[in-house]
mmCIF file of C-alpha atoms in Angstrom:
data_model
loop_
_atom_site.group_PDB
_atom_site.id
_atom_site.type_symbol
_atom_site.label_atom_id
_atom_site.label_comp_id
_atom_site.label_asym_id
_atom_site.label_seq_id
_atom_site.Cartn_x
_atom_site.Cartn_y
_atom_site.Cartn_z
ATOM 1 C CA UNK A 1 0.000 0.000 0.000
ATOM 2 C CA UNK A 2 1.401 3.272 -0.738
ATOM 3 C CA UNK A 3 1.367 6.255 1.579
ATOM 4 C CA UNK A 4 -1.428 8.104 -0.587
ATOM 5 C CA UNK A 5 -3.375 4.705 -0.421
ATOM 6 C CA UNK A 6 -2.674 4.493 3.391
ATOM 7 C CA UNK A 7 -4.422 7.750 3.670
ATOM 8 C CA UNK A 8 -7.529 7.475 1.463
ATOM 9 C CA UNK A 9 -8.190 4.577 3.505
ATOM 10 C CA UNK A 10 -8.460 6.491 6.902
ATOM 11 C CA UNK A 11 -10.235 9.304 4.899
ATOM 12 C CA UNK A 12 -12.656 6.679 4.074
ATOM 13 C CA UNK A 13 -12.528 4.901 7.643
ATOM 14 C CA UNK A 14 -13.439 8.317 9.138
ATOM 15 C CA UNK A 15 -16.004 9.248 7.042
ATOM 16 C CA UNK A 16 -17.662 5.672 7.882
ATOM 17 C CA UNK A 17 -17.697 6.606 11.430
ATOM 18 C CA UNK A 18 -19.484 9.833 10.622
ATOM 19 C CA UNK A 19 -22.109 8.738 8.350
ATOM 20 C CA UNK A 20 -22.666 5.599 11.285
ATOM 21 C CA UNK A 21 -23.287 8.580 13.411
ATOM 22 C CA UNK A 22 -25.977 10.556 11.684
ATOM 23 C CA UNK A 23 -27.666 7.365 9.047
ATOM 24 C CA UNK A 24 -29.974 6.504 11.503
ATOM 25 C CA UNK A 25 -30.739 10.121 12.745
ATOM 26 C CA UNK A 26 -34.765 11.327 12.423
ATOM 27 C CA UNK A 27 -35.240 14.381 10.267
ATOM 28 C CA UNK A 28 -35.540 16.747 13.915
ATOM 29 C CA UNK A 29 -31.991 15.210 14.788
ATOM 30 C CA UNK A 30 -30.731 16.820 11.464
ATOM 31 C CA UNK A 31 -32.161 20.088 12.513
ATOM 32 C CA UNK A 32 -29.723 20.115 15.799
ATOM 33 C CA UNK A 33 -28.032 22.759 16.509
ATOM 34 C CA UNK A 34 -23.925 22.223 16.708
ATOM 35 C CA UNK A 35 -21.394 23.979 18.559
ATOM 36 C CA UNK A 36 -20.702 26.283 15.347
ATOM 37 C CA UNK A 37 -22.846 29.265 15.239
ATOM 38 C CA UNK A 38 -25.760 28.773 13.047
ATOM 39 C CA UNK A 39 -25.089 25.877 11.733
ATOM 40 C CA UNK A 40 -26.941 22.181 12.686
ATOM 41 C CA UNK A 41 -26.037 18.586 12.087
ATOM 42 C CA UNK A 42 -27.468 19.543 7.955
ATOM 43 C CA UNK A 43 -25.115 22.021 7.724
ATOM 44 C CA UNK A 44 -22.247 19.898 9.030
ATOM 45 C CA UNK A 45 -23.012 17.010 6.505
ATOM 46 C CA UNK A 46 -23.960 19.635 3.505
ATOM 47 C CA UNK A 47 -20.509 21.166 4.160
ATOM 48 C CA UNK A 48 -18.395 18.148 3.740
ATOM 49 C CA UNK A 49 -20.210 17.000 0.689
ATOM 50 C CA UNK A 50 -19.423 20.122 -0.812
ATOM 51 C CA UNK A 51 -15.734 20.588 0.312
ATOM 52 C CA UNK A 52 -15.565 16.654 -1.122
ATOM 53 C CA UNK A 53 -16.985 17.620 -4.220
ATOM 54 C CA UNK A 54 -14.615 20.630 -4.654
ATOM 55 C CA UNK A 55 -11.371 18.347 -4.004
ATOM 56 C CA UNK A 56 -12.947 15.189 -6.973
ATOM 57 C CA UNK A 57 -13.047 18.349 -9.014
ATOM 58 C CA UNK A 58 -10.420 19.511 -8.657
ATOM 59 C CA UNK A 59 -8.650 15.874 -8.526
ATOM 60 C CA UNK A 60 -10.936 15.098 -12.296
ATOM 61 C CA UNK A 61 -11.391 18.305 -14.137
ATOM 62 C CA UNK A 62 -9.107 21.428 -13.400
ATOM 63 C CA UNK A 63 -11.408 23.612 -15.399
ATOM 64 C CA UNK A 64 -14.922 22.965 -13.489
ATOM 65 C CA UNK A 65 -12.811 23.171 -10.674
ATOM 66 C CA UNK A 66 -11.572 26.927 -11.277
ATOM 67 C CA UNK A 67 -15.454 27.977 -12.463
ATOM 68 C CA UNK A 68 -16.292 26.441 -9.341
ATOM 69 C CA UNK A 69 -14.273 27.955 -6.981
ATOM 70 C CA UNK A 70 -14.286 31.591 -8.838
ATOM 71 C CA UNK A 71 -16.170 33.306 -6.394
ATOM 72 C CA UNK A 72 -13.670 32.067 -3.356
ATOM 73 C CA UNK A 73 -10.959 33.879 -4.258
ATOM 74 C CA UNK A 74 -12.644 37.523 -3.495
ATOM 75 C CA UNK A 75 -15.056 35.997 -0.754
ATOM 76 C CA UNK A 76 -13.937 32.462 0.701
ATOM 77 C CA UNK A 77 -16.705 32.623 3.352
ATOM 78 C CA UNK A 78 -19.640 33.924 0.882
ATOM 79 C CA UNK A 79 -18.595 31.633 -1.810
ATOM 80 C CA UNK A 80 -18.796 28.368 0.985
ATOM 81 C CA UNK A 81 -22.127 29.883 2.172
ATOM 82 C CA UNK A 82 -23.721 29.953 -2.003
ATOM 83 C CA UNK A 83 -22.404 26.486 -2.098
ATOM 84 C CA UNK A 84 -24.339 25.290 0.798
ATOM 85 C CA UNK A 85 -27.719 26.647 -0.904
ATOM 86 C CA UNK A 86 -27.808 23.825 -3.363
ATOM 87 C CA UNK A 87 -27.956 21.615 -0.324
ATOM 88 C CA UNK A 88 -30.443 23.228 1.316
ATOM 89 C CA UNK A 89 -33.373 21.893 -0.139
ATOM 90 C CA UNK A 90 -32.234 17.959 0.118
ATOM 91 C CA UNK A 91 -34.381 16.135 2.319
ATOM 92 C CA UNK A 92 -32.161 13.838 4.826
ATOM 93 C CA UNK A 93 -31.862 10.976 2.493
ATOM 94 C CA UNK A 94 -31.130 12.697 -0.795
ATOM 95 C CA UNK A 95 -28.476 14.760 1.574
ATOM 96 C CA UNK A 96 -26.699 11.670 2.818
ATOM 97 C CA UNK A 97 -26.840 9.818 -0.276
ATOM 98 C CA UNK A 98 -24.831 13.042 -1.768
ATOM 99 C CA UNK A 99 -22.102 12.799 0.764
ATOM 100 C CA UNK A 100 -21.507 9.288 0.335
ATOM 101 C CA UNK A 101 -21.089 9.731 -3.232
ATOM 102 C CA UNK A 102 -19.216 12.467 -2.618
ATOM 103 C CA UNK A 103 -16.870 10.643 -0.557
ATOM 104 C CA UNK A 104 -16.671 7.587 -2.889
ATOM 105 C CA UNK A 105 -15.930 10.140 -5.731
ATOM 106 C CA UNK A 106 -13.021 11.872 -4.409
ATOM 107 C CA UNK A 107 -11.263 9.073 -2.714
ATOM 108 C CA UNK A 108 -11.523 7.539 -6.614
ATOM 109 C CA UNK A 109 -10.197 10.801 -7.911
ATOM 110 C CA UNK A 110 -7.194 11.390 -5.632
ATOM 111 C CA UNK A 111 -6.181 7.845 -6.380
ATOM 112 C CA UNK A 112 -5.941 8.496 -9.953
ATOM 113 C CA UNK A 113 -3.879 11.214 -9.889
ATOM 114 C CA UNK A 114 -0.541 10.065 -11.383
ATOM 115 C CA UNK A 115 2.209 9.956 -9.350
ATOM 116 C CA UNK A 116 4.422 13.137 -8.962
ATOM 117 C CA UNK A 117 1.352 15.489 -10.086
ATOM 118 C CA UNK A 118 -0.270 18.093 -8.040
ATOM 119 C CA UNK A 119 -4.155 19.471 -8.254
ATOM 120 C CA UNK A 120 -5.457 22.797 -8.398
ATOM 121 C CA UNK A 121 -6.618 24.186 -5.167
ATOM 122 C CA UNK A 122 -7.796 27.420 -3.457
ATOM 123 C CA UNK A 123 -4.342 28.980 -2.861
ATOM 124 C CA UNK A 124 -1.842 27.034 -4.166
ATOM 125 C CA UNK A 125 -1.767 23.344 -5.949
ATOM 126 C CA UNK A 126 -1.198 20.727 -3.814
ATOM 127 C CA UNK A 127 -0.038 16.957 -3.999
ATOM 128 C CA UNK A 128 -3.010 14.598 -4.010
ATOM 129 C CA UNK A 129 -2.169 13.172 -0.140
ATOM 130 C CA UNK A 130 -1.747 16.297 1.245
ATOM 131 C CA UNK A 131 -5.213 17.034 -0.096
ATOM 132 C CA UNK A 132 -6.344 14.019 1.035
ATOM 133 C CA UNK A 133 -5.133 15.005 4.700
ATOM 134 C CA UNK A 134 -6.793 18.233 4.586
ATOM 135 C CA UNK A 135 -10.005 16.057 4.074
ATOM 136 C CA UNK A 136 -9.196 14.121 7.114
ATOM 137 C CA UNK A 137 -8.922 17.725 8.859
ATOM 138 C CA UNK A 138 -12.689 18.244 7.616
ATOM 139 C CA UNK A 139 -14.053 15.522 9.192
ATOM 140 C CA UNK A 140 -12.232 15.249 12.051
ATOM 141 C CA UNK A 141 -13.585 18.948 12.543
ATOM 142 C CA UNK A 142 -17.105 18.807 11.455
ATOM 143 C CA UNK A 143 -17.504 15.675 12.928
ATOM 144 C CA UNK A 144 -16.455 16.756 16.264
ATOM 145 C CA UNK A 145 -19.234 19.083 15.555
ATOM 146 C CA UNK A 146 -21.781 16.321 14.763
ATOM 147 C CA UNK A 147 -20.852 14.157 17.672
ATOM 148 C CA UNK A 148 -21.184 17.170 20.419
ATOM 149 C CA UNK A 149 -24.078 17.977 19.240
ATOM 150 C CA UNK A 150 -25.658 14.433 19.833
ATOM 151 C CA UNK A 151 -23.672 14.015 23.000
ATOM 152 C CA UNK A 152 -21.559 11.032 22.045
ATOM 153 C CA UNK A 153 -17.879 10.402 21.720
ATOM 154 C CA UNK A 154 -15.882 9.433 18.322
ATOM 155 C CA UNK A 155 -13.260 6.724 18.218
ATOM 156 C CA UNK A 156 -9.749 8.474 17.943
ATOM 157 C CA UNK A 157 -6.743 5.766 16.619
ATOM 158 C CA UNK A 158 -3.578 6.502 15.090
ATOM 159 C CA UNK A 159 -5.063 7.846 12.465
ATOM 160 C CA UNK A 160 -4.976 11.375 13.697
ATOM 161 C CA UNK A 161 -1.538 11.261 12.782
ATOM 162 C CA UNK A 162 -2.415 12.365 9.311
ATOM 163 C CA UNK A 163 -4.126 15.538 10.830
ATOM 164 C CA UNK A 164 -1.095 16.081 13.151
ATOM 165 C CA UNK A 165 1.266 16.487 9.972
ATOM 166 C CA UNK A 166 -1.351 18.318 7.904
ATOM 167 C CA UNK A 167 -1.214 20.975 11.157
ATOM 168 C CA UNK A 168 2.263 20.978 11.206
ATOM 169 C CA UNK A 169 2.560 21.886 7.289
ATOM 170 C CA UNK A 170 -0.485 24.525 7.956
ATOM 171 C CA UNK A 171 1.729 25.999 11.331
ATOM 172 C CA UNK A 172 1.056 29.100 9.744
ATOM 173 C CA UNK A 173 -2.485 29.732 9.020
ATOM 174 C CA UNK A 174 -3.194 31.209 12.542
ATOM 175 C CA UNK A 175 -0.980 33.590 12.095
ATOM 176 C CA UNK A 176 -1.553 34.737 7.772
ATOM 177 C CA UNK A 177 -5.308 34.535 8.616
ATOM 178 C CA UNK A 178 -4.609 37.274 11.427
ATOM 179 C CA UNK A 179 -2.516 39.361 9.269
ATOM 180 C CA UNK A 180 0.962 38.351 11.153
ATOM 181 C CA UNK A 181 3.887 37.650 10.341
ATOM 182 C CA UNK A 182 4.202 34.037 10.773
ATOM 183 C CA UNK A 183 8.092 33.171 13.125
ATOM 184 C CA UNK A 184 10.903 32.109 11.174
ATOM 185 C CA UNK A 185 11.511 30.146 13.992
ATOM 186 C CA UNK A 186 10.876 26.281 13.535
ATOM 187 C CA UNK A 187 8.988 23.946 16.294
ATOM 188 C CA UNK A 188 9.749 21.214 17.998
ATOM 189 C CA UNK A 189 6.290 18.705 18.296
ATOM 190 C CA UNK A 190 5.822 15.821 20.342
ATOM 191 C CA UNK A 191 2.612 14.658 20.009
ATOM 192 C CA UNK A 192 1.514 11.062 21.253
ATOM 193 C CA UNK A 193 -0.925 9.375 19.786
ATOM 194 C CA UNK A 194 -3.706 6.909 20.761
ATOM 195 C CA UNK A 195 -1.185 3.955 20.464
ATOM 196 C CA UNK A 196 1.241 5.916 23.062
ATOM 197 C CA UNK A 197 3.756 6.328 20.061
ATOM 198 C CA UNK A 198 5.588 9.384 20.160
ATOM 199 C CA UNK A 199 5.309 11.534 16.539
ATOM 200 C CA UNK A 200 7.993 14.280 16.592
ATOM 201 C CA UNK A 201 9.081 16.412 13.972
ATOM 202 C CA UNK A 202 11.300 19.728 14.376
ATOM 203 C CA UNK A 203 14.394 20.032 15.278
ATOM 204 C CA UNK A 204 15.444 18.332 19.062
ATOM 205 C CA UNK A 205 17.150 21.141 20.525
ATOM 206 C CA UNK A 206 14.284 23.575 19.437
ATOM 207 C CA UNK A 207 13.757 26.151 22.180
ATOM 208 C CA UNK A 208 10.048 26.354 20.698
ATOM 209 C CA UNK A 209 8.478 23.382 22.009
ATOM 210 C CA UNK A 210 4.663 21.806 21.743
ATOM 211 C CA UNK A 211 3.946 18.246 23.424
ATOM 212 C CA UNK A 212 0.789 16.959 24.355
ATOM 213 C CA UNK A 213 -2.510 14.286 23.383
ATOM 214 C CA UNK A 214 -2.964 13.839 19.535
ATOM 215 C CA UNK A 215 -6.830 14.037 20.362
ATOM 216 C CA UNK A 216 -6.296 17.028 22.372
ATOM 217 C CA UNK A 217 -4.101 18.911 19.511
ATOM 218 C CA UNK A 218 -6.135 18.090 16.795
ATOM 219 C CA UNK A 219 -9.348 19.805 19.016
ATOM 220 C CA UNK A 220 -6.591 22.784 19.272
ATOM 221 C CA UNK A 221 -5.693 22.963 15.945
ATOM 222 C CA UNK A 222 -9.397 22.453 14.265
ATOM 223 C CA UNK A 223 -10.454 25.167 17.384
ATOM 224 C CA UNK A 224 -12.997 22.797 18.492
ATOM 225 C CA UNK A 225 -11.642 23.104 22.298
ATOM 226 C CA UNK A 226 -9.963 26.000 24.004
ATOM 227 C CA UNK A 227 -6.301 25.390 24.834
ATOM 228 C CA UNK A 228 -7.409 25.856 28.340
ATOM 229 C CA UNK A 229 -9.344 22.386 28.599
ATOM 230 C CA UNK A 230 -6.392 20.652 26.332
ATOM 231 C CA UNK A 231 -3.651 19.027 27.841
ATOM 232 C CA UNK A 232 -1.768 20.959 25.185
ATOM 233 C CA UNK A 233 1.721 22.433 26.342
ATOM 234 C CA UNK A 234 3.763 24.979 24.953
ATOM 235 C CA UNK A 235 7.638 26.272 26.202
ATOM 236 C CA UNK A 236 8.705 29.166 25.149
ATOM 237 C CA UNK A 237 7.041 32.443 24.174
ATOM 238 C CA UNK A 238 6.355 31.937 20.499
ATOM 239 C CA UNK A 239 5.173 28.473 20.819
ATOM 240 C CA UNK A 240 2.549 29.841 23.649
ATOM 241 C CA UNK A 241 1.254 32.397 20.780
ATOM 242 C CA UNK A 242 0.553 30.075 18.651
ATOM 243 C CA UNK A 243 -1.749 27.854 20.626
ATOM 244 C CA UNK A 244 -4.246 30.649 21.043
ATOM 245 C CA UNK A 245 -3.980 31.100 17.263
ATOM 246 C CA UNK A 246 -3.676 27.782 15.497
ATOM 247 C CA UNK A 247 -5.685 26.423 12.914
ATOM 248 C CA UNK A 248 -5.218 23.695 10.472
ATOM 249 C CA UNK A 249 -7.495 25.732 7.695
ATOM 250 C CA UNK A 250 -7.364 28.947 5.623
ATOM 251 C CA UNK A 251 -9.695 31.513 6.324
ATOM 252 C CA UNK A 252 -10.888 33.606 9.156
ATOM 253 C CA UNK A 253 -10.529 31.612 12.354
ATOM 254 C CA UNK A 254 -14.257 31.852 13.496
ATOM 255 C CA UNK A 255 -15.332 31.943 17.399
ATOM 256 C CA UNK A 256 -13.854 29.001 18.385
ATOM 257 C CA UNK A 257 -15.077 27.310 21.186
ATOM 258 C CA UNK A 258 -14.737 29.300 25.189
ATOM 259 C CA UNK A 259 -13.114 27.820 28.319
ATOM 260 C CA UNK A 260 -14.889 25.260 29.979
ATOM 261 C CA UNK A 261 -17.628 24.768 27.253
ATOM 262 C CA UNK A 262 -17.102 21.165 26.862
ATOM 263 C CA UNK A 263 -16.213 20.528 30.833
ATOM 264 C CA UNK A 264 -18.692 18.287 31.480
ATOM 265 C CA UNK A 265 -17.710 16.679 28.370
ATOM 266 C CA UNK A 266 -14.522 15.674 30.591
ATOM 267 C CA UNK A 267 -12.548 18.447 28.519
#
């Protein structure tokens, strides 16, 4: 299996434990409201099918894929919120079925990229696994969204390694979507994941350190937790910055989630 395979397969592993989450869900569940502002479990599930349907396009047909995305580069937010309209009208089953195809597409269409090529994307092109990681990042994100809403836990594995690399790439998004200048500085992380393996990257004698849970800095980096209910550590002064600023995503960084929301969560 090659690394690319290795990672459509947890793409599609996650997104399994997702759609087991909200198949058997009764048209008022859909109509909860999540943790994001304004947005219920409909929106969460409309949003990945659409991000899934940008990266197949942009995986298949590099054309559609600039027409579709024309309005992003002016707007990123108002062009994401006109996409979502064409879901709005889906009842629950028409909605699911979408993101399953969806899912099925774009895990086909990654895999045929040939080896050594990149895709179009919203900034910059990008190599068909790290696109592939980003949509791990979605899920793990929206997900997290889905599952607080309904009160339940997800299953976190090794997996989230994929997500802990793709934040590591992104290290400066929290800063560019700011307006800061990101540190030349480079981190040391030492993140350790479900298994208790250790995954560090950085330099060893970096004086800008990060260590903690892979579940707990993938809630940090997707800003579904406050760094105050992570087990999250930073030494030294830059490192501390960022983890009130990361993200693993482009854009503005949104509200974010407040100390102590998810407390009795046993965050």
């Amino acid at each position: 299996m090659t690394e690319l395979e290795a990672v459509l397969k947890d793409l599609t592993t996650d997104g399994d434990q997702i759609d087991r989450l909200v198949a058997g869900l009764d048209a008022e569940q859909w109509n909860l409201p999540t943790p994001a502002p304004g947005w219920t479990i409909r929106h969460q599930i409309a949003h990945l099918a659409f991000i899934f349907r940008l990266a197949a396009t942009a995986a298949t047909d590099a054309e559609a894929f600039k027409a579709l995305t024309a309005g992003a580069q002016s707007n990123f937010d108002g062009a994401v919120n006109a996409a979502l309209k064409d879901y709005e009208n889906d009842t629950t089953e028409v909605l699911l079925a979408r993101w399953r195809a969806e899912r099925e597409t774009v895990v086909k269409g990654l895999a045929a990229v040939p080896p050594g090529e990149v895709v179009p994307w919203l900034v910059n092109p990008l190599p068909p696994i790290v696109l592939a990681c980003a949509g791990i990042m979605e899920q793990f994100a929206h997900g997290q969204d889905i599952a607080d809403a309904l009160g339940v836990e997800l299953e976190r594995t090794d997996r989230l390694k994929h997500l802990v690399v793709f934040a590591i790439l992104t290290r400066d998004f929290g800063y560019l979507s700011r307006g800061l200048t990101p540190p030349a500085t480079e981190f040391r992380f030492e993140i350790t994941g479900p298994s208790g393996e250790v995954w560090a990257f950085g330099p060893e004698d970096g004086e800008q350190r990060v260590s903690g849970p892979a579940e707990d800095f993938c809630l940090l980096v997707t800003r579904r937790r406050h760094r105050d209910d992570l087990a999250v550590t930073a030494t030294g002064a830059e490192a501390d910055h960022w983890l009130d600023i990361a993200q693993a995503y482009r854009g503005p960084a949104g509200a974010g989630r407040t100390p102590g929301q998810f407390a009795t969560a046993g965050r």
